Amino acid sequence: MSSGEVNGEVNGERILDIRNLKLWYKVYKGYARVLNDVTLSVSRGEKVGLVGETGCGKTTTAKSILGIIPEHQYVVPEGEIYYKGKDILRMNAKELGQVRSGEISMIYQEPAAALNPVFTVGQQMMDVARYSSQGAGKNRKRHREMVLDAIRDVFIPDPERIFHFYPNQLSGGMKQRICIAMAIMTRRDLMIADEPGTALDVTIQAQVHKILNELVNRRHMALIMITHSLGVARELTDSIYVMYAGTVVESAPSAEIFRRPAHPYTIGLLAAAPRLSGGGIQSGIYGSIPDYGSPPPGCRFEPRCSRAGARCKAEAPSPREAEPGHQAACFNM
Amino acid sequence: MNLRVFVFKRLLSSVVVLLGLSVVIFGIARILPGDPARLALGSTATQNALDLFRTENHLDQPLPVQYAYWIGGVLRGDFGTSTSTKRAVAQDVAEFLPATLEMASFSAVFLIVFSITVGALAANWRDTLVDGLMRVMSYIGIAIPGFVIATLLLLLFGYVWPVIPVLGRLSHGITPPPGITGFYTVDSLLTGRLGTFWDAFLHLLIPAVALCMGGLCQEARLVRSAMIENRGKDYLAAMKGYGTPGRVITGKYLLKPSLIPAVSCMGMDIASLMSNAFLIEVIFGWPGISRYGMTAMLSKDLNVISGVILIFGAIFVGINIVVDVAVAYLDPRIRLGGAA
């Protein structure tokens, strides 16, 4: 973007900077504070993992970056989302349109739900091409080439045939690939991948990750990889943010998280991961994610935490440095 | 994928349906109380005349033979003679059917266009005054029977505020256009008589509105609720995220899947427009086939009853095929057999 504003662009490398993002969903009784101070940054070409259990706000964070949570479902969020120095939450419709069509792209969590069942793959992708910044001003023939190239890029043989298929004629793996093809059709600077391949079996999932990783590398895109699996995050990312109940509880370079986890929740997650050597399935973390309508007043992890003390009940911890480049939000680390 | 195979299958099954219908109609017409010969010739007819009438019309033969005579004629386009108008049923139908078809077609177009428009507008401005007004209006439209709406409209435009004509197909002093299709609006346009077209159009307006009001309100509600239900779908958020403009998302990616429930319901309503036309035709003095058919029932005019019902049946089946094709076009999951 050509904006002269440099607010938030700390070292010139950083393209996305989310600060203290808060967001409420409208629920049956009032409002649920689903995002509670999410702070996250991504540098150019960096691969970032966003890890946490289901319902902790990973997808909501991703969708608020693009501003695509349906209006009737949420309250205008608080905080800042700087993209290349400009706050997305305060952009006008035109600027936001430019970000969506030319800057940030997203692969959606559930490929079956992200594809419109009553339009062919080709019809949908043609519109994605047409309204992308690189498709503007081009004719239908050129759009079609963009679409077919993208389908080829995710290793689907015979793109001309797939072009005329409806989503329900495709297998789960194919749908996932089409979703990736849609997202990578034009080169953008940031890709958000929301649990790609989660709905698929392990081999297909590995394939999908490989395709995605190669495409992102080849195009020098930054990546936010949302996953509930620390293993996937370790394999694909440079740094990891661990989320719990709408808050980032720990962030560090990926290897660091595994070498020396600081937050009790991360430690619990790591302990819960099944290992091939070392005796079967591990103990999980006791309890479940709190009710967002009335979360615990202090630390949101306190009711499930083995280290919790009196202070944790009363006060929410802010992130602090465990060691350089490694932050965690806990009083007792 | 292949729409042509789909249509062919539906056509084939509809032939079976119509054959079955013809048997049922024939049977019912024969078991209605009353002697057709007596009703046709009057109470003063002699026994000889009655016997002659029965022989001429094969009424003295067993029922299967009567059916064979009848269906053979129907297949050649001969529905027999009306005992009350003394003319060929086919000739009567040719005269009365276009009037009803014109009103029903006009009504159908009105139903489709306005139910979608109104539903989409209400969904777009949901929970505002516009939406509230439309919802209240639609409840009223569904709750009040068509003939009451017709009577109210007749009172309004025929007496209180006579800006639109409400009786018959044309004003006095205007000669009908030459019969090409039998639709006055179409015929007058084809022969370039714009004045006649406008007059015929105005005469169509109120009966057509009264006829489709219930269906229109119902389908507008279906369009509205489907659009509201679908607006939170991931595929719309996804398209939005790729930079597709809002008007394309609403007008294309939201509208098409949201039309499916309404279109199935529209099909049934449009198919029943013909039979619901009877009271409307009586109220607005519309010289249509429903009125003709109903008169025949009262005088046990067998050939007319069978002919009219069979024609209604054929039209109903025909419209159903059109609707099935429309739904299959809108929803590929149906024509592809739903396999995931």
XYZ file of C-alpha atoms in Angstrom:
673
model
C 0.000 0.000 0.000
C 1.125 3.498 -0.730
C 0.159 4.958 2.604
C 2.749 7.246 4.098
C 1.736 6.313 7.594
C 4.334 4.175 9.275
C 2.596 3.678 12.555
C 3.194 0.165 13.767
C 5.865 -0.686 11.241
C 8.536 -1.147 13.858
C 11.500 -2.460 11.959
C 10.329 -2.114 8.350
C 10.266 -5.883 8.021
C 7.055 -6.402 9.913
C 3.974 -6.586 7.641
C 1.288 -7.576 10.113
C 1.055 -6.324 13.654
C -1.963 -7.164 15.763
C -2.121 -5.279 19.061
C -4.494 -6.006 21.915
C -7.271 -7.206 19.654
C -10.545 -7.719 21.500
C -13.716 -9.016 19.915
C -17.173 -9.870 21.161
C -19.642 -12.270 19.592
C -23.329 -11.653 20.007
C -24.782 -14.641 21.780
C -28.201 -15.545 23.074
C -27.619 -13.761 26.380
C -25.575 -10.632 25.697
C -22.002 -10.739 24.486
C -19.158 -13.218 24.686
C -15.648 -11.802 24.724
C -14.042 -14.283 22.382
C -10.814 -12.429 21.716
C -9.152 -11.054 24.797
C -5.981 -9.090 23.977
C -4.512 -10.941 21.042
C -1.079 -9.597 20.166
C 0.772 -11.079 17.226
C 3.173 -9.964 14.516
C 4.381 -11.378 11.223
C 7.442 -10.269 9.268
C 7.830 -10.383 5.509
C 8.273 -13.991 4.413
C 7.970 -15.306 7.953
C 5.984 -18.419 8.791
C 4.012 -18.159 11.967
C 2.054 -20.894 13.683
C -1.086 -20.117 15.648
C -1.728 -23.069 17.941
C -4.421 -23.881 20.458
C -7.327 -26.180 21.102
C -10.652 -25.892 19.278
C -12.630 -22.802 20.269
C -9.713 -20.711 21.510
C -10.162 -17.956 18.915
C -7.645 -18.882 16.211
C -10.111 -18.715 13.338
C -11.777 -15.609 14.752
C -8.387 -13.875 14.856
C -7.754 -14.850 11.233
C -11.171 -13.744 10.046
C -10.881 -10.401 11.781
C -7.665 -9.709 9.880
C -9.711 -9.815 6.656
C -12.813 -8.304 8.252
C -15.029 -11.134 7.073
C -16.927 -12.134 10.186
C -20.606 -11.675 9.216
C -21.774 -8.326 10.577
C -24.715 -9.748 12.474
C -22.470 -12.017 14.541
C -20.055 -9.665 16.277
C -19.406 -6.269 17.772
C -16.861 -3.959 16.157
C -13.564 -5.086 17.669
C -11.168 -3.021 19.764
C -7.416 -2.853 19.337
C -5.343 -2.463 16.207
C -4.484 -4.655 13.251
C -1.694 -2.884 11.382
C -1.038 -4.203 7.928
C 1.996 -2.574 6.309
C 1.560 0.327 8.679
C -2.145 0.900 8.252
C -4.844 -0.163 10.696
C -7.222 -2.574 8.967
C -9.921 -1.942 11.564
C -10.011 1.726 10.572
C -9.785 1.313 6.812
C -12.602 2.439 4.520
C -14.353 -0.043 2.241
C -12.096 0.700 -0.713
C -8.843 0.205 1.199
C -10.171 -2.965 2.786
C -11.154 -4.197 -0.671
C -7.592 -3.631 -1.864
C -6.189 -5.612 1.051
C -8.536 -8.516 0.309
C -8.026 -8.539 -3.437
C -4.293 -8.015 -3.506
C -2.518 -8.295 -0.167
C -3.810 -11.019 2.138
C -5.283 -14.357 1.191
C -6.861 -17.056 3.247
C -7.453 -20.791 3.039
C -10.600 -21.600 4.949
C -10.930 -24.268 7.560
C -13.668 -26.449 6.129
C -13.256 -26.840 2.356
C -16.740 -28.308 1.965
C -18.275 -25.232 3.580
C -15.982 -22.709 1.924
C -17.115 -23.704 -1.566
C -20.549 -22.643 -2.751
C -22.489 -25.848 -3.500
C -24.535 -24.407 -6.368
C -21.747 -22.980 -8.512
C -19.068 -24.924 -10.361
C -15.477 -24.722 -9.228
C -14.754 -22.744 -12.381
C -17.539 -20.218 -11.869
C -16.330 -19.448 -8.357
C -12.670 -19.285 -9.262
C -13.391 -17.055 -12.251
C -14.848 -14.459 -9.899
C -11.905 -14.778 -7.528
C -9.608 -14.120 -10.496
C -11.734 -11.296 -11.839
C -11.886 -9.351 -8.595
C -8.283 -9.963 -7.547
C -5.980 -7.007 -8.079
C -3.996 -8.943 -10.675
C -7.128 -9.874 -12.570
C -8.426 -6.325 -12.840
C -8.793 -5.076 -16.372
C -8.066 -8.491 -17.820
C -10.555 -10.344 -20.011
C -12.323 -13.631 -19.389
C -9.761 -15.576 -21.330
C -6.971 -14.302 -19.135
C -9.017 -14.993 -15.993
C -9.552 -18.523 -17.195
C -5.825 -18.981 -17.663
C -5.232 -17.716 -14.134
C -7.759 -20.241 -12.808
C -6.381 -23.175 -14.781
C -2.817 -22.293 -13.760
C -3.857 -22.202 -10.122
C -5.558 -25.606 -10.372
C -2.410 -26.964 -12.005
C -0.315 -25.463 -9.197
C -2.013 -27.677 -6.614
C -1.227 -30.751 -8.715
C -4.678 -31.560 -9.966
C -4.465 -33.321 -13.307
C -6.868 -32.237 -16.041
C -7.840 -28.772 -14.744
C -10.162 -28.226 -17.734
C -12.378 -31.029 -16.456
C -12.304 -29.988 -12.790
C -13.267 -26.482 -13.918
C -16.778 -27.726 -14.730
C -17.225 -29.784 -11.552
C -19.494 -28.857 -8.689
C -17.907 -29.039 -5.226
C -19.927 -32.121 -4.256
C -18.411 -34.025 -7.166
C -14.981 -33.653 -5.622
C -13.326 -35.704 -2.868
C -12.323 -34.004 0.377
C -8.698 -33.807 -0.681
C -9.652 -32.280 -4.020
C -11.875 -29.696 -2.343
C -9.021 -28.760 -0.046
C -6.717 -28.345 -3.009
C -9.249 -26.209 -4.836
C -9.467 -23.992 -1.748
C -5.699 -23.646 -1.787
C -5.783 -22.942 -5.513
C -8.288 -20.145 -4.923
C -6.102 -18.625 -2.254
C -2.850 -18.798 -4.203
C -4.263 -17.780 -7.569
C -2.555 -14.448 -7.324
C 0.642 -13.686 -5.453
C -0.058 -11.915 -2.193
C 2.219 -11.009 0.665
C 0.427 -12.818 3.449
C -1.315 -16.169 3.424
C -3.506 -17.306 6.277
C -4.071 -21.057 6.306
C -6.794 -22.146 8.697
C -6.135 -25.776 9.599
C -5.739 -26.976 6.020
C -6.179 -30.691 5.731
C -7.566 -31.211 9.230
C -10.648 -32.928 7.835
C -8.517 -35.301 5.770
C -6.626 -38.466 6.541
C -3.007 -38.161 7.586
C -1.382 -38.970 4.239
C -3.531 -36.519 2.289
C -2.989 -33.954 5.025
C 0.780 -34.337 4.682
C 0.420 -33.885 0.913
C -1.648 -30.746 1.372
C 0.910 -29.312 3.781
C 3.696 -30.062 1.349
C 1.894 -28.373 -1.543
C 1.100 -25.357 0.595
C 4.620 -25.069 1.962
C 6.218 -25.224 -1.476
C 3.845 -22.630 -2.923
C 4.432 -20.219 -0.063
C 8.206 -20.661 -0.323
C 8.246 -20.237 -4.087
C 6.205 -17.044 -3.892
C 8.003 -15.615 -0.856
C 4.765 -15.161 1.023
C 4.429 -14.776 4.749
C 2.266 -17.481 6.307
C 0.033 -17.710 9.331
C -0.569 -21.391 9.866
C -3.494 -22.084 12.146
C -3.438 -25.547 13.648
C -4.303 -27.407 16.797
C -1.301 -29.638 16.301
C 2.055 -28.527 17.702
C 3.712 -31.142 15.514
C 2.386 -29.547 12.330
C 3.424 -26.126 13.591
C 6.942 -27.299 14.379
C 7.330 -28.754 10.914
C 6.102 -25.748 8.962
C 6.758 -22.584 10.940
C 9.499 -20.286 12.160
C 7.706 -19.080 15.256
C 4.686 -20.185 17.221
C 1.936 -18.342 19.099
C 0.026 -20.468 21.553
C -3.538 -19.260 22.146
C -5.799 -20.101 25.027
C -9.360 -18.820 25.499
C -8.923 -15.782 23.271
C -5.478 -14.766 24.524
C -1.966 -15.409 23.279
C -0.406 -17.134 26.268
C 3.026 -17.832 24.841
C 5.084 -16.880 21.787
C 8.570 -17.922 20.758
C 10.629 -19.269 17.870
C 9.239 -22.712 17.042
C 12.206 -24.732 18.271
C 12.249 -22.714 21.492
C 8.667 -23.668 22.364
C 9.609 -27.323 22.231
C 12.962 -26.907 23.934
C 11.778 -24.832 26.859
C 8.018 -24.245 27.096
C 7.233 -21.583 29.699
C 3.449 -21.405 30.080
C 1.713 -24.226 31.963
C -0.823 -24.526 29.125
C 1.916 -25.072 26.529
C 3.565 -27.595 28.798
C 0.237 -29.386 29.101
C -0.284 -29.343 25.330
C 3.147 -30.816 24.734
C 2.570 -33.498 27.330
C -0.763 -34.377 25.742
C 0.721 -35.060 22.299
C 0.921 -38.794 21.549
C 4.404 -40.115 20.909
C 5.497 -43.064 18.851
C 8.120 -44.032 21.406
C 7.400 -43.640 25.068
C 4.149 -45.331 25.829
C 0.917 -44.534 24.075
C -1.450 -41.685 24.659
C -0.550 -39.168 27.323
C -2.704 -37.517 29.906
C -4.626 -34.501 28.600
C -5.278 -31.203 30.348
C -8.018 -31.464 32.919
C -11.195 -29.435 32.235
C -12.232 -27.449 29.179
C -12.171 -23.936 27.719
C -14.136 -21.465 29.877
C -17.556 -20.065 29.045
C -16.837 -16.856 27.141
C -20.008 -15.290 28.494
C -18.606 -15.311 32.041
C -14.883 -16.134 31.914
C -12.783 -16.406 35.094
C -11.953 -12.904 36.367
C -8.198 -13.421 36.512
C -6.102 -15.651 34.305
C -8.421 -17.550 31.969
C -6.357 -20.717 32.381
C -6.417 -20.546 36.177
C -9.242 -23.114 36.760
C -7.273 -25.752 34.829
C -3.781 -24.808 35.996
C -1.695 -26.893 38.409
C 0.481 -23.905 39.344
C -2.333 -21.449 40.003
C -2.073 -19.281 43.118
C -4.173 -16.572 44.723
C -2.907 -13.864 42.352
C -4.011 -15.870 39.289
C -7.629 -15.783 40.483
C -7.666 -12.003 40.872
C -5.524 -10.655 38.076
C -4.922 -11.454 34.390
C -1.192 -11.811 33.669
C 0.386 -9.744 30.874
C 2.980 -11.318 28.609
C 6.535 -10.972 29.852
C 9.844 -12.229 28.625
C 10.919 -15.678 29.721
C 14.099 -15.156 27.736
C 14.884 -12.883 24.751
C 12.331 -13.414 21.976
C 10.263 -15.746 24.125
C 7.211 -14.363 25.903
C 4.605 -15.956 28.132
C 1.631 -14.643 30.082
C 1.994 -16.323 33.456
C 2.856 -15.242 36.987
C 4.420 -18.564 37.917
C 7.007 -19.488 35.317
C -24.684 -32.989 -15.241
C -26.862 -33.889 -18.179
C -30.009 -31.830 -18.042
C -31.403 -33.384 -21.235
C -31.488 -36.916 -19.796
C -33.148 -35.500 -16.690
C -35.899 -33.807 -18.752
C -36.437 -36.912 -20.861
C -36.908 -39.088 -17.771
C -39.402 -36.646 -16.321
C -41.366 -36.519 -19.599
C -41.563 -40.293 -19.726
C -42.861 -40.598 -16.194
C -45.402 -37.837 -16.817
C -46.972 -39.863 -19.637
C -47.644 -42.638 -17.130
C -49.074 -40.129 -14.674
C -51.421 -38.684 -17.289
C -52.656 -42.122 -18.361
C -53.450 -42.964 -14.756
C -55.159 -39.618 -14.358
C -57.317 -40.261 -17.429
C -58.570 -43.540 -15.940
C -59.413 -41.892 -12.622
C -61.173 -38.949 -14.277
C -63.159 -41.244 -16.502
C -64.183 -43.362 -13.547
C -65.215 -40.401 -11.381
C -67.209 -38.780 -14.164
C -69.146 -42.025 -14.587
C -70.003 -42.548 -10.946
C -71.290 -39.015 -10.381
C -75.002 -39.231 -9.541
C -77.492 -38.323 -12.254
C -78.316 -39.626 -15.712
C -76.311 -37.781 -18.392
C -78.836 -38.601 -21.108
C -81.683 -37.187 -19.027
C -79.691 -34.095 -18.104
C -78.742 -33.466 -21.730
C -82.168 -33.957 -23.269
C -84.359 -32.602 -20.488
C -87.264 -34.080 -18.566
C -89.613 -34.124 -21.569
C -87.459 -36.434 -23.707
C -88.991 -39.725 -24.804
C -87.557 -43.115 -23.915
C -86.600 -43.592 -27.566
C -84.655 -40.356 -27.686
C -82.868 -41.278 -24.457
C -81.937 -44.731 -25.801
C -80.725 -43.219 -29.046
C -78.582 -40.720 -27.121
C -77.083 -43.515 -25.060
C -76.254 -45.596 -28.118
C -74.733 -42.634 -29.963
C -72.533 -41.824 -26.998
C -71.669 -45.468 -26.219
C -73.270 -45.106 -22.792
C -74.897 -48.548 -23.145
C -71.517 -50.272 -23.437
C -69.470 -51.627 -20.508
C -67.132 -49.074 -18.852
C -63.814 -50.358 -20.308
C -65.273 -50.083 -23.811
C -66.536 -46.591 -23.080
C -63.051 -45.696 -21.859
C -61.454 -47.077 -25.021
C -63.789 -44.984 -27.201
C -63.113 -41.929 -25.108
C -59.320 -42.176 -24.818
C -59.053 -42.974 -28.538
C -60.857 -39.731 -29.296
C -58.777 -37.766 -26.797
C -55.570 -38.934 -28.452
C -56.910 -37.587 -31.764
C -57.818 -34.309 -30.081
C -61.513 -35.172 -29.946
C -62.950 -34.790 -26.471
C -66.522 -35.413 -27.638
C -69.399 -32.970 -27.662
C -70.612 -30.871 -24.802
C -74.175 -31.753 -23.931
C -74.905 -28.214 -22.729
C -73.237 -25.974 -25.347
C -73.818 -28.566 -28.134
C -70.378 -27.811 -29.468
C -67.188 -29.880 -29.601
C -65.417 -29.762 -26.242
C -62.138 -29.049 -28.075
C -63.732 -25.990 -29.670
C -65.013 -24.686 -26.332
C -61.653 -25.290 -24.709
C -59.888 -23.433 -27.509
C -62.143 -20.485 -26.786
C -61.956 -20.446 -22.988
C -58.535 -21.856 -22.182
C -56.407 -18.953 -23.504
C -58.206 -16.465 -21.234
C -57.335 -18.504 -18.140
C -53.845 -19.321 -19.380
C -53.174 -15.643 -20.020
C -54.295 -14.684 -16.541
C -52.382 -17.559 -14.924
C -49.186 -16.858 -16.880
C -49.336 -13.205 -16.010
C -49.987 -14.142 -12.419
C -47.039 -16.565 -12.434
C -44.646 -13.935 -13.761
C -45.908 -11.533 -11.140
C -45.477 -14.188 -8.440
C -41.902 -15.036 -9.427
C -40.658 -11.486 -9.905
C -42.214 -9.970 -6.826
C -41.699 -12.797 -4.354
C -37.960 -12.795 -5.084
C -37.685 -9.014 -5.077
C -39.708 -8.522 -1.921
C -37.974 -11.404 -0.121
C -34.511 -10.169 -1.067
C -35.312 -6.602 -0.026
C -36.699 -7.758 3.313
C -33.611 -9.909 3.927
C -31.305 -7.065 2.995
C -33.029 -4.662 5.358
C -33.855 -7.297 7.956
C -35.188 -6.068 11.292
C -35.889 -2.608 9.936
C -39.212 -0.939 9.242
C -39.141 -2.179 5.628
C -38.696 -5.756 6.780
C -41.343 -5.478 9.482
C -43.861 -4.017 7.068
C -43.206 -6.782 4.543
C -43.535 -9.476 7.169
C -46.861 -8.154 8.421
C -48.138 -7.757 4.867
C -47.094 -11.286 3.999
C -48.884 -12.739 7.005
C -52.034 -10.956 5.903
C -51.552 -12.123 2.321
C -51.152 -15.753 3.373
C -53.995 -15.694 5.874
C -56.659 -14.145 3.651
C -58.086 -16.443 0.952
C -57.687 -15.334 -2.657
C -61.374 -14.749 -3.256
C -61.571 -12.349 -0.302
C -58.614 -10.415 -1.645
C -60.347 -10.459 -5.037
C -63.586 -9.091 -3.568
C -61.726 -6.370 -1.683
C -59.805 -5.373 -4.806
C -63.040 -5.373 -6.784
C -64.579 -3.062 -4.225
C -61.523 -0.817 -4.175
C -60.928 -0.459 -7.901
C -64.459 -1.013 -9.086
C -66.177 1.379 -6.718
C -63.980 3.481 -4.396
C -61.130 4.350 -6.703
C -61.905 3.289 -10.283
C -58.505 3.836 -11.921
C -57.992 0.281 -13.134
C -60.716 -1.708 -14.924
C -61.806 -4.805 -13.022
C -64.399 -6.603 -15.177
C -63.868 -8.788 -18.217
C -60.871 -8.966 -20.536
C -61.416 -5.719 -22.486
C -63.324 -2.454 -22.081
C -66.608 -1.946 -23.924
C -66.131 -0.725 -27.464
C -62.723 -2.298 -27.928
C -62.767 -5.209 -30.342
C -60.636 -8.227 -29.420
C -57.468 -8.631 -31.484
C -57.433 -11.401 -34.110
C -56.943 -14.774 -32.443
C -53.365 -15.857 -33.012
C -52.415 -17.184 -29.599
C -55.646 -16.340 -27.806
C -53.699 -14.101 -25.381
C -55.159 -10.626 -25.920
C -51.960 -8.904 -24.813
C -49.754 -10.961 -27.115
C -52.143 -10.839 -30.072
C -52.591 -7.089 -29.850
C -48.842 -6.588 -29.740
C -48.349 -8.917 -32.717
C -50.865 -6.924 -34.743
C -49.449 -3.643 -33.517
C -52.539 -2.449 -31.663
C -50.935 -0.752 -28.706
C -54.182 0.742 -27.385
C -55.767 -2.688 -27.197
C -52.647 -4.094 -25.562
C -52.727 -1.506 -22.821
C -56.415 -2.066 -22.193
C -55.990 -5.849 -22.043
C -52.983 -5.422 -19.773
C -54.911 -3.239 -17.325
C -57.759 -5.740 -17.260
C -55.301 -8.522 -16.424
C -53.675 -6.666 -13.590
C -56.142 -6.963 -10.725
C -57.319 -10.565 -11.325
C -53.708 -11.713 -11.724
C -52.656 -10.009 -8.491
C -55.616 -11.436 -6.581
C -54.833 -14.894 -7.929
C -51.186 -15.038 -6.864
C -51.243 -13.038 -3.631
C -51.140 -16.008 -1.235
C -48.294 -17.733 -3.043
C -46.393 -14.507 -3.504
C -46.412 -13.765 0.221
C -45.440 -17.321 1.122
C -42.530 -17.422 -1.301
C -41.312 -13.961 -0.333
C -41.036 -15.233 3.227
C -39.145 -18.321 2.054
C -36.689 -16.222 0.036
C -36.206 -13.909 2.992
C -35.589 -16.643 5.544
C -33.269 -18.606 3.241
C -31.200 -15.494 2.547
C -30.973 -14.689 6.236
C -30.023 -18.260 7.038
C -27.368 -18.410 4.330
C -25.720 -15.064 4.968
C -23.485 -16.494 7.687
C -22.165 -19.284 5.441
C -18.440 -19.782 5.108
C -18.530 -19.680 1.319
C -19.776 -16.094 1.415
C -17.119 -15.068 3.940
C -14.571 -16.766 1.688
C -15.688 -14.899 -1.429
C -15.658 -11.670 0.544
C -12.157 -12.455 1.745
C -10.934 -12.829 -1.841
C -12.124 -9.304 -2.585
C -15.389 -10.049 -4.409
C -17.634 -6.967 -4.205
C -20.671 -7.090 -1.939
C -23.197 -6.732 -4.751
C -21.797 -9.835 -6.500
C -21.842 -11.797 -3.253
C -25.445 -10.876 -2.457
C -26.829 -10.942 -5.997
C -25.103 -14.142 -7.064
C -23.495 -16.236 -4.354
C -26.183 -15.624 -1.727
C -29.247 -15.357 -3.953
C -28.892 -18.546 -5.984
C -28.699 -21.058 -3.124
C -31.417 -19.112 -1.304
C -33.912 -19.515 -4.152
C -34.068 -23.304 -3.960
C -36.747 -23.719 -1.253
C -38.856 -20.905 -2.701
C -38.727 -22.282 -6.231
C -39.971 -25.729 -5.180
C -42.863 -24.069 -3.386
C -43.488 -21.701 -6.297
C -43.855 -24.689 -8.569
C -46.776 -26.036 -6.597
C -48.400 -22.630 -6.315
C -48.039 -21.848 -10.005
C -49.430 -25.251 -10.924
C -52.482 -24.610 -8.765
C -53.064 -21.135 -10.221
C -55.210 -22.732 -12.928
C -57.562 -24.469 -10.534
C -57.630 -21.546 -8.093
C -58.671 -19.346 -10.993
C -62.308 -20.426 -10.722
C -63.451 -17.997 -7.999
C -61.325 -15.222 -9.459
C -62.951 -15.794 -12.851
C -66.410 -15.641 -11.329
C -65.661 -12.473 -9.341
C -64.042 -10.563 -12.212
C -66.332 -11.829 -14.972
C -63.406 -13.477 -16.688
C -64.517 -15.760 -19.541
C -62.123 -18.569 -18.661
C -62.040 -22.332 -18.626
C -62.415 -22.785 -14.869
C -65.843 -21.230 -15.019
C -66.682 -23.372 -18.038
C -65.535 -26.524 -16.263
C -67.461 -25.741 -13.101
C -70.677 -25.130 -15.025
C -70.183 -28.510 -16.706
C -69.883 -30.239 -13.340
C -73.212 -28.858 -12.222
C -74.959 -30.144 -15.356
C -73.042 -33.470 -15.439
C -71.630 -32.684 -18.858
C -69.357 -35.771 -18.889
C -67.190 -34.995 -21.892
C -66.485 -31.477 -20.701
C -65.653 -32.617 -17.161
C -63.225 -35.289 -18.347
C -61.697 -33.042 -20.989
C -61.184 -30.042 -18.736
C -59.739 -32.054 -15.859
C -57.411 -33.918 -18.196
C -56.190 -30.629 -19.665
C -55.684 -29.208 -16.180
C -53.797 -32.354 -15.262
C -51.577 -32.073 -18.313
C -50.828 -28.428 -17.553
C -50.096 -29.263 -13.910
C -47.694 -32.026 -14.924
C -46.094 -29.757 -17.516
C -45.485 -26.987 -14.996
C -44.075 -29.502 -12.558
C -41.515 -30.587 -15.128
C -40.529 -26.978 -15.733
C -40.148 -26.456 -11.988
C -38.119 -29.632 -11.519
C -35.812 -28.521 -14.294
C -35.507 -25.076 -12.708
C -34.669 -26.585 -9.321
C -32.195 -28.970 -10.920
C -30.591 -26.012 -12.639
C -30.370 -24.089 -9.363
C -29.231 -27.035 -7.280
C -26.724 -29.370 -8.944
C -26.937 -31.667 -5.905
C -30.385 -32.745 -7.084
C -29.546 -33.530 -10.684
C -26.289 -35.198 -9.722
C -28.088 -37.520 -7.364
C -26.688 -35.930 -4.215
C -23.608 -38.165 -3.979
C -20.943 -36.438 -1.968
